[in-house]
Amino acid sequence: MALDQPTVSLIVGIGLLLQACVIGAFLVFVRRYQGIRCFLLGTIGLGLGFLIQALLPASSLIATTASYIVLLSGLFGLSNGILRFIGANNSARIYGFSWLLVVGLLSASAWWWAAPSLIISLAMLMGSVGMAYTAIRVWFQRTIPYQSASRLLAIALGLKIALVVAGLSYGWYRYAWPSVASLQVGYSVLILLLSLLWTGGFGVMITQRLQCDLSALASVDVLTGLANRRAINDYLEQAMAKWRRNQQGFAVIMLDIDSFKQINDRYGHHAGDMVLRHIGLVLSEQVRINDLIGRWGGEEFLLIVDAATVQQASFLAERLRQAIQHQPTIWCEQAIQHTVSIGIAVCGWHGFNETQLLTAADLALYEAKETGKNRWVVYERHMLNQLETGVAINNEDLVFDVDSSIYA
C-alpha cells in the first residue's frame, strides 16, 4: 500500500524529532562543546517543518511556504552547529543575513508566482547551497582530530546536494515537472535517510572529540596546562627510540624552583600556584615547538629538548635561568622574585636509557642545589657516589665529555 504525502511527512518529522532526542542526550553530558545546541535546534526545526507539511493542507500555498521556511531554518541550524563544533570561523551575522535572504526569496516567489512546485524546488536548491558550503568547510578542515567522522558527515551532506540537483535537473531535462506531492514525498524520504547519516556522523564526532579530550586530560597537568609525568615518560620513550634509530640527540633538563616553600609560607599557596603557572609560561616562551615541557612533580619541571651536545643544552639552560630570574610573578600587585636550579643530562653522553638520563639529570639538579642554587649543572661521573644503596644503574654505560660541571 502506497503512503500518501502527509503520512510520509509525519513519519519523517517524528524520525527527526527522535534523532533530536539523541543529540539532546549528548548535550546533557557535554554541554561545553559549541555547536551541539545549534545542531539540536536545527534537527528540531527540520522535524517541525515536516510536521507542518503533514498537518496542514498540501494545497495551501501559505502552508507550503511556511513549512519550507521552517525546514530551511533547520538546515541553517544544522550547518551553523557543525561549523561551530569543528571550530570553523563563521559569523552569526552572516547566517542571520542569509536566513533573511532565504525567507525573503521564498516569500516573494510565493507572492509573485503562486506556484507550490516552484517554491519547493527553490527551497531545495537554496538548502543544497547551504549544505554544499558546510560540506566543503568540513571536508577541508585539517586541524580537527576526528577526520574520519567529519568526512562521513561531509559525504552525507554531499549526497543530499547531489541527489537534489540530479532530481531537479532530470525534471528540467525531460520537461516533465513532478507534482507537488511527488516533490514533497521524494524530499521527505531523502532527508530522512541522509539525516541518519549526518546525525550519526555528528554523534561519532562528539564521541571522538570526547575521547581526545579525555586522553589529553590524562596527559596534562591540571594546574599548569603542561605535560604531566605520564606524558613526559611517554615522550621520553619516543625520543629514546628515535635516538636508537637515527642517533638524533636530545637533552633532559630538570628544573626546581629555589626556596619554593618560603614563597608559599610568605605569600600563600594560591600565590605559589600562580608562580608555578607563570614559570611554566616562561619556559614555554623559551623553547621550540618540538620540545616538550612538563611538570615533573611539586615545584619541579622537566624539559626534553632538541640538543645533541652539552654546549647546546647548557646554552638553553642559561637562557631559561635568566628568563625566570628576570620575569617575576605578579601577585596582588607584588612582584614575587624567583630563581631555579637546573640539572642537565644529554642522551648518548650521560645515559643510554630513560632511567639513566633521569637519574643523571636529577643528580645534576641536586648538585646545583647544594652548590648555591640559581645555577645549572651538567652531570658528571663523580655524582654517582650520591646514589642511595639499591638504585640500579649501570656505571659502565655512563660517559662524559666535560671536565667541570658547576657553573655560576
XYZ file of C-alpha atoms in Angstrom:
408
model
C 0.000 0.000 0.000
C 1.410 3.341 -1.086
C 1.814 6.008 1.548
C 0.400 9.427 0.864
C 2.355 12.650 1.302
C 1.007 13.651 4.751
C 1.803 10.206 6.183
C 5.358 10.274 4.813
C 5.911 13.778 6.176
C 4.555 12.700 9.567
C 6.899 9.688 9.698
C 9.899 11.821 8.694
C 9.027 14.529 11.215
C 8.748 12.015 14.047
C 12.005 10.365 12.971
C 13.837 13.684 13.030
C 12.454 14.546 16.459
C 13.685 11.171 17.727
C 17.119 11.992 16.333
C 16.899 15.323 18.169
C 16.396 13.344 21.393
C 19.692 11.542 20.738
C 21.522 14.831 20.164
C 19.838 16.224 23.276
C 21.287 13.345 25.299
C 24.761 14.287 24.064
C 24.087 17.894 25.041
C 23.234 16.883 28.601
C 26.642 15.273 29.113
C 28.908 17.530 27.001
C 27.444 20.995 27.243
C 30.814 22.710 26.925
C 31.161 21.823 23.235
C 29.998 24.580 20.943
C 27.636 23.714 18.128
C 25.663 20.856 19.698
C 22.842 23.174 20.745
C 22.594 24.666 17.242
C 22.620 21.201 15.681
C 19.861 20.135 18.079
C 17.714 23.167 17.250
C 18.299 22.560 13.543
C 17.138 18.946 13.827
C 14.055 20.063 15.734
C 13.391 22.680 13.035
C 13.533 20.025 10.333
C 11.155 17.805 12.275
C 8.695 20.640 12.837
C 8.833 21.572 9.166
C 7.763 18.094 8.122
C 5.065 18.010 10.792
C 3.664 21.244 9.353
C 3.524 19.566 5.936
C 1.717 16.580 7.449
C -0.861 18.539 9.444
C -1.673 21.488 7.152
C -3.398 21.193 3.752
C -0.945 20.418 0.961
C -2.892 22.653 -1.426
C -2.296 25.730 0.740
C 0.433 27.958 -0.666
C 0.905 29.596 2.724
C 1.320 26.217 4.438
C 3.833 25.072 1.809
C 5.860 28.275 2.082
C 5.792 28.234 5.891
C 6.843 24.582 6.086
C 9.848 25.111 3.808
C 10.896 28.259 5.664
C 10.968 26.160 8.837
C 12.824 23.374 7.017
C 15.453 25.782 5.700
C 15.788 27.290 9.160
C 16.511 23.791 10.422
C 19.152 23.255 7.750
C 20.748 26.587 8.668
C 20.840 25.449 12.295
C 22.492 22.183 11.309
C 25.140 23.969 9.240
C 25.848 26.505 11.947
C 26.101 23.782 14.586
C 28.506 21.665 12.545
C 30.794 24.588 11.751
C 30.789 25.771 15.360
C 31.626 22.290 16.559
C 34.673 21.889 14.308
C 35.876 25.385 15.181
C 35.455 26.871 11.716
C 35.193 30.635 11.623
C 31.608 31.535 10.897
C 29.718 34.679 11.744
C 26.256 34.714 13.290
C 25.538 37.879 11.308
C 26.250 36.096 8.045
C 23.857 33.313 8.983
C 21.230 35.807 10.069
C 21.509 37.761 6.833
C 21.430 34.556 4.761
C 18.333 33.345 6.587
C 16.523 36.650 5.990
C 17.511 36.483 2.331
C 16.128 32.950 2.004
C 12.878 33.873 3.735
C 12.539 36.924 1.525
C 13.120 34.959 -1.685
C 10.628 32.250 -0.769
C 8.003 34.768 0.308
C 8.481 36.881 -2.817
C 8.309 33.793 -5.048
C 5.122 32.641 -3.348
C 3.535 36.060 -3.776
C 4.716 36.595 -7.361
C 4.264 33.162 -8.975
C 1.921 31.399 -6.550
C 3.317 28.015 -7.663
C 3.911 25.485 -4.853
C 6.168 23.313 -7.022
C 8.408 26.311 -7.712
C 8.545 27.154 -4.010
C 9.576 23.587 -3.167
C 12.237 23.453 -5.896
C 13.657 26.831 -4.898
C 13.782 25.785 -1.234
C 15.534 22.533 -2.142
C 18.150 24.380 -4.183
C 18.802 27.004 -1.507
C 19.129 24.291 1.118
C 21.605 22.475 -1.107
C 23.735 25.607 -1.461
C 23.985 25.878 2.334
C 24.793 22.203 2.672
C 27.455 22.495 -0.055
C 29.170 25.308 1.842
C 29.116 23.277 5.044
C 30.354 20.079 3.364
C 33.318 21.902 1.805
C 34.285 23.521 5.110
C 34.065 20.216 6.958
C 35.975 18.257 4.320
C 38.927 20.674 4.231
C 39.127 21.284 7.990
C 42.503 19.614 8.581
C 43.134 20.630 12.193
C 40.457 18.529 13.891
C 41.481 15.142 15.364
C 38.313 13.317 14.255
C 38.797 13.332 10.499
C 37.015 10.042 9.785
C 33.733 11.122 11.403
C 33.874 14.571 9.837
C 34.413 13.015 6.409
C 31.340 10.820 6.924
C 29.340 13.918 7.761
C 30.650 15.753 4.698
C 29.785 12.778 2.462
C 26.224 12.717 3.824
C 25.819 16.422 3.092
C 27.335 15.950 -0.355
C 24.921 13.117 -1.166
C 21.998 15.345 -0.241
C 23.225 18.033 -2.611
C 23.938 15.613 -5.457
C 20.565 13.857 -5.260
C 18.600 17.104 -5.081
C 20.423 18.642 -8.024
C 20.204 15.409 -10.040
C 16.460 15.068 -9.417
C 15.663 18.665 -10.360
C 17.943 18.548 -13.400
C 16.210 15.423 -14.629
C 12.832 17.136 -14.347
C 14.045 20.163 -16.256
C 15.653 17.985 -18.930
C 12.512 15.907 -19.516
C 10.218 18.951 -19.365
C 8.085 16.861 -17.026
C 7.935 18.733 -13.773
C 6.946 16.472 -10.849
C 3.792 17.125 -8.919
C 3.845 18.897 -5.575
C 3.084 15.662 -3.746
C 5.865 13.812 -5.573
C 8.382 16.540 -4.745
C 7.410 16.569 -1.098
C 7.478 12.780 -0.746
C 10.834 12.479 -2.514
C 12.385 15.271 -0.475
C 10.987 13.823 2.765
C 12.427 10.362 2.157
C 15.759 11.876 1.094
C 16.019 13.982 4.244
C 15.080 11.052 6.485
C 17.675 8.699 5.021
C 20.502 11.218 4.886
C 19.670 12.650 8.306
C 20.522 9.246 9.742
C 23.965 9.602 8.187
C 24.675 13.172 9.263
C 23.231 12.689 12.752
C 25.264 9.512 13.108
C 28.361 11.272 11.812
C 27.838 14.175 14.187
C 27.368 11.770 17.095
C 30.597 9.975 16.216
C 32.378 13.348 16.032
C 31.175 14.186 19.539
C 32.305 10.792 20.835
C 35.728 11.005 19.199
C 36.246 14.543 20.437
C 35.318 13.464 23.948
C 37.825 10.615 23.724
C 40.535 13.022 22.550
C 39.783 15.415 25.396
C 39.827 12.626 27.985
C 43.129 11.395 26.581
C 44.526 14.928 26.785
C 43.337 15.291 30.372
C 45.182 12.104 31.242
C 48.436 13.608 29.936
C 48.116 17.259 31.036
C 48.942 18.788 34.404
C 45.770 20.475 35.600
C 47.479 23.395 37.336
C 49.949 24.496 34.656
C 48.459 23.051 31.475
C 51.830 21.436 30.705
C 52.536 17.749 30.160
C 52.241 15.636 33.295
C 54.632 12.916 34.450
C 52.887 10.223 32.427
C 53.128 12.242 29.213
C 56.782 13.053 29.921
C 57.638 9.379 30.304
C 55.820 8.527 27.063
C 57.611 11.308 25.185
C 60.963 10.258 26.636
C 60.424 6.692 25.420
C 59.684 8.003 21.931
C 62.757 10.232 21.989
C 64.926 7.304 23.046
C 63.513 5.123 20.267
C 64.234 7.873 17.731
C 67.781 8.241 19.063
C 68.396 4.488 18.720
C 67.130 4.539 15.121
C 68.953 7.564 13.730
C 71.129 8.911 16.573
C 69.030 12.083 16.846
C 70.337 13.529 20.097
C 68.365 15.292 22.799
C 68.829 16.549 26.327
C 66.867 16.188 29.558
C 66.762 19.406 31.581
C 65.324 19.239 35.077
C 64.437 22.458 36.941
C 63.484 23.063 40.538
C 62.208 26.377 41.932
C 64.553 27.628 44.620
C 63.075 28.198 48.095
C 59.568 27.467 46.879
C 58.406 26.602 50.400
C 59.337 30.107 51.523
C 57.226 31.564 48.701
C 54.244 29.510 49.879
C 54.803 30.488 53.516
C 55.161 34.196 52.747
C 52.543 34.732 50.040
C 50.230 31.747 50.433
C 49.560 28.633 48.393
C 47.466 30.479 45.815
C 50.473 32.664 45.091
C 52.595 29.515 44.860
C 50.207 28.104 42.263
C 50.484 31.347 40.321
C 54.284 31.076 40.420
C 54.106 27.549 39.002
C 51.810 28.666 36.184
C 53.951 31.716 35.432
C 57.191 29.747 35.273
C 55.512 27.198 33.025
C 54.544 30.035 30.698
C 58.068 31.490 30.746
C 59.533 28.103 29.883
C 57.077 27.701 27.011
C 58.209 31.011 25.544
C 61.872 29.996 25.562
C 61.805 26.627 23.811
C 60.918 25.441 20.344
C 57.567 23.989 19.405
C 59.004 20.459 19.078
C 60.453 20.499 22.602
C 58.444 19.065 25.486
C 57.849 20.917 28.752
C 56.200 19.170 31.657
C 55.651 19.409 35.379
C 57.624 16.570 36.881
C 56.139 16.957 40.335
C 55.761 19.585 43.051
C 57.910 22.542 42.048
C 59.973 20.556 39.549
C 59.758 20.922 35.771
C 61.334 18.700 33.144
C 62.178 19.553 29.559
C 63.108 17.216 26.726
C 64.780 19.406 24.129
C 66.491 19.007 20.790
C 70.078 19.484 21.976
C 72.642 16.949 20.757
C 75.627 18.367 22.688
C 76.358 19.586 26.188
C 77.116 23.047 24.826
C 73.676 23.370 23.200
C 71.902 22.160 26.325
C 73.966 24.444 28.564
C 73.212 27.481 26.416
C 69.487 26.773 26.632
C 69.674 26.163 30.379
C 71.345 29.530 30.940
C 68.694 31.223 28.852
C 65.963 29.574 30.888
C 67.645 30.525 34.169
C 67.928 34.179 33.189
C 64.386 34.362 31.833
C 62.900 33.004 35.056
C 65.073 35.230 37.235
C 64.234 38.405 35.300
C 60.494 37.784 34.922
C 58.969 37.790 38.408
C 55.427 36.653 39.092
C 52.962 39.473 39.752
C 50.628 38.613 42.627
C 48.276 41.152 44.232
C 50.387 43.986 42.797
C 53.522 42.437 44.296
C 56.474 41.103 42.310
C 57.495 37.662 43.563
C 61.132 37.104 42.664
C 62.194 33.550 41.971
C 65.133 31.566 40.648
C 65.649 27.976 39.583
C 68.336 25.350 39.857
C 68.870 23.203 36.770
C 70.313 19.770 36.077
C 71.355 18.709 32.576
C 71.838 15.260 31.029
C 72.448 14.643 27.316
C 71.446 11.403 25.639
C 74.486 9.449 24.486
C 76.799 11.367 26.814
C 75.166 10.817 30.174
C 72.911 7.827 29.622
C 71.550 5.358 27.126
C 68.093 4.732 28.525
C 65.325 6.607 30.281
C 66.354 5.643 33.812
C 69.963 6.688 33.326
C 69.060 10.077 31.838
C 66.506 10.911 34.514
C 68.890 9.829 37.264
C 71.732 11.854 35.779
C 69.591 14.980 35.435
C 68.293 14.551 38.991
C 71.810 14.199 40.407
C 72.959 17.269 38.481
C 69.989 19.195 39.868
C 70.900 18.088 43.379
C 74.448 19.329 42.798
C 73.118 22.712 41.651
C 71.045 22.981 44.818
C 73.942 22.041 47.066
C 76.395 24.455 45.465
C 74.448 27.690 45.763
C 71.211 27.449 43.740
C 70.258 29.733 40.807
C 72.639 27.876 38.512
C 72.803 24.995 36.100
C 74.929 21.863 36.394
C 75.887 19.264 33.798
C 76.017 15.713 35.096
C 79.440 14.174 35.858
C 80.540 10.699 36.869
C 81.508 11.598 40.438
C 77.847 12.359 41.208
C 77.121 8.613 41.080
C 78.554 8.403 44.575
C 75.461 10.262 45.791
C 73.121 7.467 44.688
C 71.366 5.680 47.551
C 72.010 1.970 48.013
C 69.720 -0.153 45.893
C 69.343 2.242 42.964
C 70.022 0.201 39.839
C 72.150 1.943 37.238
C 74.992 0.674 35.076
C 78.090 2.764 35.741
C 79.820 1.471 32.658
C 77.125 2.908 30.439
C 77.645 6.491 31.602
C 80.245 8.516 29.682
C 81.068 12.233 29.715
C 82.838 14.837 27.637
C 83.271 17.658 30.184
C 85.801 18.220 32.927
C 83.919 20.757 35.026
C 80.220 20.567 35.757
C 79.389 23.510 38.034
C 78.737 26.957 36.615
C 77.551 30.112 38.403
